[in-house]
């Protein structure tokens, strides 16, 4: 048994989750350990844990986000079986099917989430987590200020970010933040998943799209769209973008906005992982028009 499987099995037993026969680690997540626990005479469960939890409320916030997506936005999510400091236990979902119809269903589900949850303020009633870093959700009526302060500039000062971005890069980010009202349309807030890369899209037993691992807040809908757009969606996802744009009446310029909006996620990745998967290069490319000659 691997070290991760042993840790997850130990956490399950300490939590009183009985009849566990084995734990098979799963890959895909970047911050936590995860696996599928097989149980004797009971359905399998998905289990997630940190070897060293960043704080006591990580899994409680995640569980709340799953419930909010389901109850407020009508999105399918796994059932929460247990959420405490050491452990998150969920019902098991299936891998997403490789067909265009599934992605078209996802476009409808995401559009319904965004259109049905329009809110008067940006933020959330509590902070939650993006990987191992706390996501600040202090309420604001100004989406541009909220995005600048809590989704972009908050990453400055993180050691990996400061090591990767030079003084001109950081000044360019501040300059971009000041110009956000000129660069992006003034959109209302709505409930967003907040970490919608393609690995967080799975399927229910009956084939409907289901979402996991949220970092919810009331924010611009395009933060979710940008994340799907920027994380190597499979070829069968082509219809997703056209259908979502049609359902939400997006203007034709939306693809040009994706690099600016996705800066939030590139900065988060850069701050947390030694291998940034090209995030630093993409950040610098997006910031290039906002640099001054040195």
CSV table of C-alpha atoms in Angstrom, one decimal:
chain,number,residue,atom,x,y,z
A,1,UNK,CA,0.0,0.0,0.0
A,2,UNK,CA,1.3,3.4,-0.9
A,3,UNK,CA,2.0,6.1,1.7
A,4,UNK,CA,-1.0,8.2,0.5
A,5,UNK,CA,-3.3,5.1,0.7
A,6,UNK,CA,-2.1,4.3,4.2
A,7,UNK,CA,-2.7,7.9,5.4
A,8,UNK,CA,-6.2,7.9,3.9
A,9,UNK,CA,-7.1,4.5,5.3
A,10,UNK,CA,-5.9,5.7,8.8
A,11,UNK,CA,-8.0,8.9,8.6
A,12,UNK,CA,-11.1,6.9,7.6
A,13,UNK,CA,-10.7,4.5,10.5
A,14,UNK,CA,-10.1,7.3,13.0
A,15,UNK,CA,-13.3,9.0,11.7
A,16,UNK,CA,-15.3,5.8,12.2
A,17,UNK,CA,-16.0,5.1,8.6
A,18,UNK,CA,-16.4,1.4,8.8
A,19,UNK,CA,-16.0,-1.6,6.6
A,20,UNK,CA,-13.1,-0.1,4.6
A,21,UNK,CA,-11.3,-2.9,2.8
A,22,UNK,CA,-8.8,-0.9,0.7
A,23,UNK,CA,-8.0,2.6,-0.6
A,24,UNK,CA,-6.9,3.1,-4.2
A,25,UNK,CA,-5.2,6.5,-4.7
A,26,UNK,CA,-6.5,8.7,-7.5
A,27,UNK,CA,-4.5,11.3,-9.5
A,28,UNK,CA,-5.5,14.6,-10.8
A,29,UNK,CA,-5.7,16.9,-7.8
A,30,UNK,CA,-2.7,19.1,-7.1
A,31,UNK,CA,-2.9,20.0,-3.4
A,32,UNK,CA,-4.5,17.2,-1.5
A,33,UNK,CA,-4.3,13.4,-1.3
A,34,UNK,CA,-7.3,11.5,-2.6
A,35,UNK,CA,-8.6,8.0,-3.2
A,36,UNK,CA,-11.5,5.7,-3.6
A,37,UNK,CA,-12.2,3.6,-0.5
A,38,UNK,CA,-13.7,0.2,-1.1
A,39,UNK,CA,-16.0,-1.0,1.7
A,40,UNK,CA,-17.4,-4.3,2.7
A,41,UNK,CA,-21.2,-4.5,2.2
A,42,UNK,CA,-21.3,-0.7,1.6
A,43,UNK,CA,-20.9,1.6,-1.5
A,44,UNK,CA,-17.4,2.9,-2.1
A,45,UNK,CA,-16.6,6.5,-1.1
A,46,UNK,CA,-14.3,9.2,-2.3
A,47,UNK,CA,-11.9,10.4,0.4
A,48,UNK,CA,-9.6,13.4,0.5
A,49,UNK,CA,-7.1,14.6,3.0
A,50,UNK,CA,-4.0,16.7,3.5
A,51,UNK,CA,-1.0,15.2,5.2
A,52,UNK,CA,-0.7,18.6,6.9
A,53,UNK,CA,-4.0,20.5,6.7
A,54,UNK,CA,-3.5,24.2,6.1
A,55,UNK,CA,-6.3,25.1,8.5
A,56,UNK,CA,-9.3,23.7,10.3
A,57,UNK,CA,-12.0,24.9,7.9
A,58,UNK,CA,-10.6,23.7,4.5
A,59,UNK,CA,-13.0,20.8,4.1
A,60,UNK,CA,-16.0,22.5,5.8
A,61,UNK,CA,-15.7,25.3,3.3
A,62,UNK,CA,-15.4,22.9,0.4
A,63,UNK,CA,-18.4,20.9,1.5
A,64,UNK,CA,-20.4,24.2,1.9
A,65,UNK,CA,-19.4,25.1,-1.7
A,66,UNK,CA,-20.7,21.8,-3.1
A,67,UNK,CA,-24.0,22.3,-1.3
A,68,UNK,CA,-24.3,25.9,-2.6
A,69,UNK,CA,-23.7,24.9,-6.2
A,70,UNK,CA,-26.3,22.2,-5.9
A,71,UNK,CA,-29.0,24.0,-3.9
A,72,UNK,CA,-28.6,27.5,-5.3
A,73,UNK,CA,-27.4,26.8,-8.8
A,74,UNK,CA,-29.0,23.4,-9.6
A,75,UNK,CA,-25.6,21.8,-10.5
A,76,UNK,CA,-25.0,18.2,-9.8
A,77,UNK,CA,-22.3,17.6,-7.1
A,78,UNK,CA,-21.3,14.6,-4.9
A,79,UNK,CA,-23.1,14.0,-1.6
A,80,UNK,CA,-21.1,15.1,1.4
A,81,UNK,CA,-20.8,12.2,3.8
A,82,UNK,CA,-18.3,13.7,6.2
A,83,UNK,CA,-16.3,17.0,6.4
A,84,UNK,CA,-14.0,17.8,9.3
A,85,UNK,CA,-10.5,19.1,9.8
A,86,UNK,CA,-8.8,15.9,8.7
A,87,UNK,CA,-11.1,14.4,6.1
A,88,UNK,CA,-13.6,15.0,3.3
A,89,UNK,CA,-15.7,12.0,2.4
A,90,UNK,CA,-18.0,12.2,-0.7
A,91,UNK,CA,-20.1,9.9,-2.8
A,92,UNK,CA,-18.3,8.5,-5.8
A,93,UNK,CA,-18.8,10.1,-9.2
A,94,UNK,CA,-17.8,8.7,-12.6
A,95,UNK,CA,-15.3,9.9,-15.2
A,96,UNK,CA,-16.9,12.2,-17.7
A,97,UNK,CA,-17.8,10.6,-21.0
A,98,UNK,CA,-15.9,11.5,-24.1
A,99,UNK,CA,-18.7,12.9,-26.2
A,100,UNK,CA,-20.0,16.3,-27.4
A,101,UNK,CA,-23.4,15.9,-25.9
A,102,UNK,CA,-21.9,15.8,-22.4
A,103,UNK,CA,-20.2,19.1,-22.9
A,104,UNK,CA,-23.3,20.6,-24.3
A,105,UNK,CA,-25.1,19.6,-21.2
A,106,UNK,CA,-22.3,21.2,-19.2
A,107,UNK,CA,-22.9,24.5,-21.1
A,108,UNK,CA,-26.5,24.4,-20.1
A,109,UNK,CA,-25.7,23.6,-16.5
A,110,UNK,CA,-23.1,26.3,-16.2
A,111,UNK,CA,-25.3,28.9,-17.9
A,112,UNK,CA,-28.2,28.0,-15.5
A,113,UNK,CA,-25.9,28.4,-12.5
A,114,UNK,CA,-24.7,31.8,-13.6
A,115,UNK,CA,-28.0,33.2,-14.8
A,116,UNK,CA,-30.0,32.0,-11.9
A,117,UNK,CA,-27.8,33.3,-9.1
A,118,UNK,CA,-27.2,37.0,-9.9
A,119,UNK,CA,-26.2,38.8,-6.7
A,120,UNK,CA,-25.9,42.4,-5.7
A,121,UNK,CA,-22.4,42.1,-4.2
A,122,UNK,CA,-19.1,40.4,-4.9
A,123,UNK,CA,-17.7,37.9,-2.4
A,124,UNK,CA,-19.0,35.3,-0.1
A,125,UNK,CA,-20.1,35.1,3.5
A,126,UNK,CA,-16.8,33.4,4.5
A,127,UNK,CA,-13.3,32.9,3.2
A,128,UNK,CA,-12.6,29.6,1.6
A,129,UNK,CA,-9.7,27.8,-0.1
A,130,UNK,CA,-8.0,27.6,-3.5
A,131,UNK,CA,-5.6,24.7,-3.1
A,132,UNK,CA,-3.6,25.4,0.1
A,133,UNK,CA,-4.1,29.1,0.0
A,134,UNK,CA,-7.0,31.0,1.6
A,135,UNK,CA,-9.3,32.8,-0.8
A,136,UNK,CA,-10.4,36.1,0.6
A,137,UNK,CA,-14.1,36.8,-0.1
A,138,UNK,CA,-14.7,40.1,1.8
A,139,UNK,CA,-17.9,41.6,0.4
A,140,UNK,CA,-17.7,44.4,-2.1
A,141,UNK,CA,-20.1,46.2,-4.4
A,142,UNK,CA,-17.3,46.9,-6.9
A,143,UNK,CA,-16.3,43.9,-9.0
A,144,UNK,CA,-13.2,45.5,-10.5
A,145,UNK,CA,-11.9,46.4,-7.1
A,146,UNK,CA,-12.8,43.0,-5.7
A,147,UNK,CA,-11.1,41.2,-8.6
A,148,UNK,CA,-8.0,43.4,-8.4
A,149,UNK,CA,-7.5,43.2,-4.6
A,150,UNK,CA,-8.6,39.7,-3.8
A,151,UNK,CA,-8.0,37.7,-7.0
A,152,UNK,CA,-4.8,39.4,-8.5
A,153,UNK,CA,-2.8,41.6,-6.2
A,154,UNK,CA,-3.2,39.3,-3.2
A,155,UNK,CA,-0.6,37.0,-4.8
A,156,UNK,CA,2.1,39.6,-4.8
A,157,UNK,CA,4.5,39.0,-1.9
A,158,UNK,CA,4.2,35.2,-2.2
A,159,UNK,CA,7.8,33.9,-2.4
A,160,UNK,CA,7.4,31.9,-5.6
A,161,UNK,CA,5.5,34.8,-7.3
A,162,UNK,CA,8.2,37.4,-6.3
A,163,UNK,CA,10.9,35.0,-7.5
A,164,UNK,CA,9.3,34.5,-10.9
A,165,UNK,CA,8.1,38.1,-11.7
A,166,UNK,CA,10.5,41.0,-11.8
A,167,UNK,CA,9.8,44.6,-10.7
A,168,UNK,CA,8.4,45.5,-14.1
A,169,UNK,CA,6.1,42.5,-14.1
A,170,UNK,CA,4.7,43.4,-10.7
A,171,UNK,CA,4.3,47.1,-11.8
A,172,UNK,CA,2.5,45.9,-14.9
A,173,UNK,CA,0.1,43.9,-12.9
A,174,UNK,CA,-0.7,46.9,-10.7
A,175,UNK,CA,-1.2,49.0,-13.9
A,176,UNK,CA,-3.5,46.4,-15.4
A,177,UNK,CA,-5.6,46.4,-12.2
A,178,UNK,CA,-6.0,50.1,-12.4
A,179,UNK,CA,-7.3,49.7,-16.0
A,180,UNK,CA,-9.7,46.8,-15.4
A,181,UNK,CA,-12.8,49.0,-15.9
A,182,UNK,CA,-11.5,49.8,-19.4
A,183,UNK,CA,-10.5,46.3,-20.2
A,184,UNK,CA,-13.5,44.3,-19.0
A,185,UNK,CA,-17.2,44.8,-19.3
A,186,UNK,CA,-19.2,45.8,-16.2
A,187,UNK,CA,-20.9,42.5,-15.3
A,188,UNK,CA,-23.0,41.5,-12.3
A,189,UNK,CA,-21.8,39.0,-9.7
A,190,UNK,CA,-23.2,35.5,-9.8
A,191,UNK,CA,-22.4,32.2,-8.0
A,192,UNK,CA,-19.2,30.8,-9.5
A,193,UNK,CA,-17.5,27.5,-9.0
A,194,UNK,CA,-14.1,29.3,-8.7
A,195,UNK,CA,-11.8,26.5,-9.7
A,196,UNK,CA,-13.3,25.1,-12.8
A,197,UNK,CA,-10.5,23.4,-14.6
A,198,UNK,CA,-11.4,20.4,-16.7
A,199,UNK,CA,-10.3,17.9,-14.0
A,200,UNK,CA,-13.0,19.2,-11.8
A,201,UNK,CA,-15.7,18.1,-14.2
A,202,UNK,CA,-17.0,14.6,-13.7
A,203,UNK,CA,-20.2,12.7,-14.4
A,204,UNK,CA,-23.2,11.3,-12.4
A,205,UNK,CA,-24.2,7.7,-12.7
A,206,UNK,CA,-26.9,8.7,-15.3
A,207,UNK,CA,-24.4,10.7,-17.3
A,208,UNK,CA,-25.1,14.3,-16.2
A,209,UNK,CA,-22.2,16.7,-15.7
A,210,UNK,CA,-21.1,17.0,-12.0
A,211,UNK,CA,-18.6,19.4,-10.4
A,212,UNK,CA,-16.2,18.9,-7.6
A,213,UNK,CA,-13.5,20.8,-5.6
A,214,UNK,CA,-15.1,24.3,-5.7
A,215,UNK,CA,-13.8,27.6,-4.3
A,216,UNK,CA,-17.1,29.4,-4.6
A,217,UNK,CA,-17.9,33.1,-4.5
A,218,UNK,CA,-20.2,35.6,-6.1
A,219,UNK,CA,-18.0,36.8,-9.0
A,220,UNK,CA,-18.1,37.4,-12.7
A,221,UNK,CA,-19.3,34.4,-14.6
A,222,UNK,CA,-16.4,34.6,-16.9
A,223,UNK,CA,-14.0,33.4,-14.2
A,224,UNK,CA,-15.4,29.9,-14.7
A,225,UNK,CA,-15.5,30.2,-18.4
A,226,UNK,CA,-11.8,31.4,-18.5
A,227,UNK,CA,-10.7,28.4,-16.4
A,228,UNK,CA,-12.3,25.9,-18.7
A,229,UNK,CA,-10.9,27.8,-21.8
A,230,UNK,CA,-7.4,27.8,-20.4
A,231,UNK,CA,-6.9,24.3,-19.1
A,232,UNK,CA,-6.7,22.1,-22.2
A,233,UNK,CA,-10.4,21.1,-22.8
A,234,UNK,CA,-10.6,18.0,-24.9
A,235,UNK,CA,-11.7,18.1,-28.6
A,236,UNK,CA,-15.2,17.1,-27.8
A,237,UNK,CA,-15.6,20.3,-25.7
A,238,UNK,CA,-15.8,22.5,-28.8
A,239,UNK,CA,-19.5,22.9,-28.7
A,240,UNK,CA,-19.4,23.8,-25.0
A,241,UNK,CA,-18.1,27.4,-25.6
A,242,UNK,CA,-20.4,28.2,-28.5
A,243,UNK,CA,-23.5,26.9,-26.6
A,244,UNK,CA,-22.6,28.7,-23.4
A,245,UNK,CA,-22.0,32.0,-25.3
A,246,UNK,CA,-25.4,31.6,-27.0
A,247,UNK,CA,-27.3,30.7,-23.8
A,248,UNK,CA,-25.7,33.7,-21.9
A,249,UNK,CA,-25.8,36.2,-24.8
A,250,UNK,CA,-22.0,36.7,-24.6
A,251,UNK,CA,-20.6,39.3,-27.0
A,252,UNK,CA,-18.1,38.1,-29.7
A,253,UNK,CA,-15.1,39.6,-27.9
A,254,UNK,CA,-15.2,37.2,-24.9
A,255,UNK,CA,-12.2,35.0,-26.0
A,256,UNK,CA,-10.0,38.1,-26.0
A,257,UNK,CA,-10.8,38.6,-22.3
A,258,UNK,CA,-9.9,35.1,-21.2
A,259,UNK,CA,-6.1,35.8,-20.6
A,260,UNK,CA,-6.8,38.7,-18.3
A,261,UNK,CA,-9.4,36.9,-16.3
A,262,UNK,CA,-7.3,33.8,-16.1
A,263,UNK,CA,-4.4,35.7,-14.5
A,264,UNK,CA,-6.1,34.9,-11.2
A,265,UNK,CA,-5.5,31.2,-11.6
A,266,UNK,CA,-2.1,31.5,-13.2
A,267,UNK,CA,-1.0,33.5,-10.2
A,268,UNK,CA,-2.5,31.0,-7.8
A,269,UNK,CA,-0.7,28.1,-9.5
A,270,UNK,CA,2.6,30.1,-9.6
A,271,UNK,CA,2.3,30.8,-5.8
A,272,UNK,CA,1.7,27.2,-4.8
A,273,UNK,CA,3.7,24.8,-6.9
A,274,UNK,CA,7.3,24.4,-7.9
A,275,UNK,CA,6.2,23.3,-11.4
A,276,UNK,CA,4.0,26.1,-12.6
A,277,UNK,CA,3.1,24.3,-15.9
A,278,UNK,CA,3.9,27.5,-17.9
A,279,UNK,CA,1.9,29.8,-15.6
A,280,UNK,CA,4.8,32.3,-15.3
A,281,UNK,CA,5.2,32.6,-19.0
A,282,UNK,CA,1.5,33.1,-19.6
A,283,UNK,CA,1.4,35.8,-16.9
A,284,UNK,CA,4.3,37.7,-18.5
A,285,UNK,CA,2.7,37.4,-21.9
A,286,UNK,CA,-0.6,38.9,-20.6
A,287,UNK,CA,1.2,41.6,-18.7
A,288,UNK,CA,3.5,42.6,-21.7
A,289,UNK,CA,1.3,45.4,-23.0
A,290,UNK,CA,1.2,47.0,-19.5
A,291,UNK,CA,5.0,47.1,-19.0
A,292,UNK,CA,6.9,50.3,-19.4
A,293,UNK,CA,10.3,50.5,-21.1
A,294,UNK,CA,13.1,50.1,-18.5
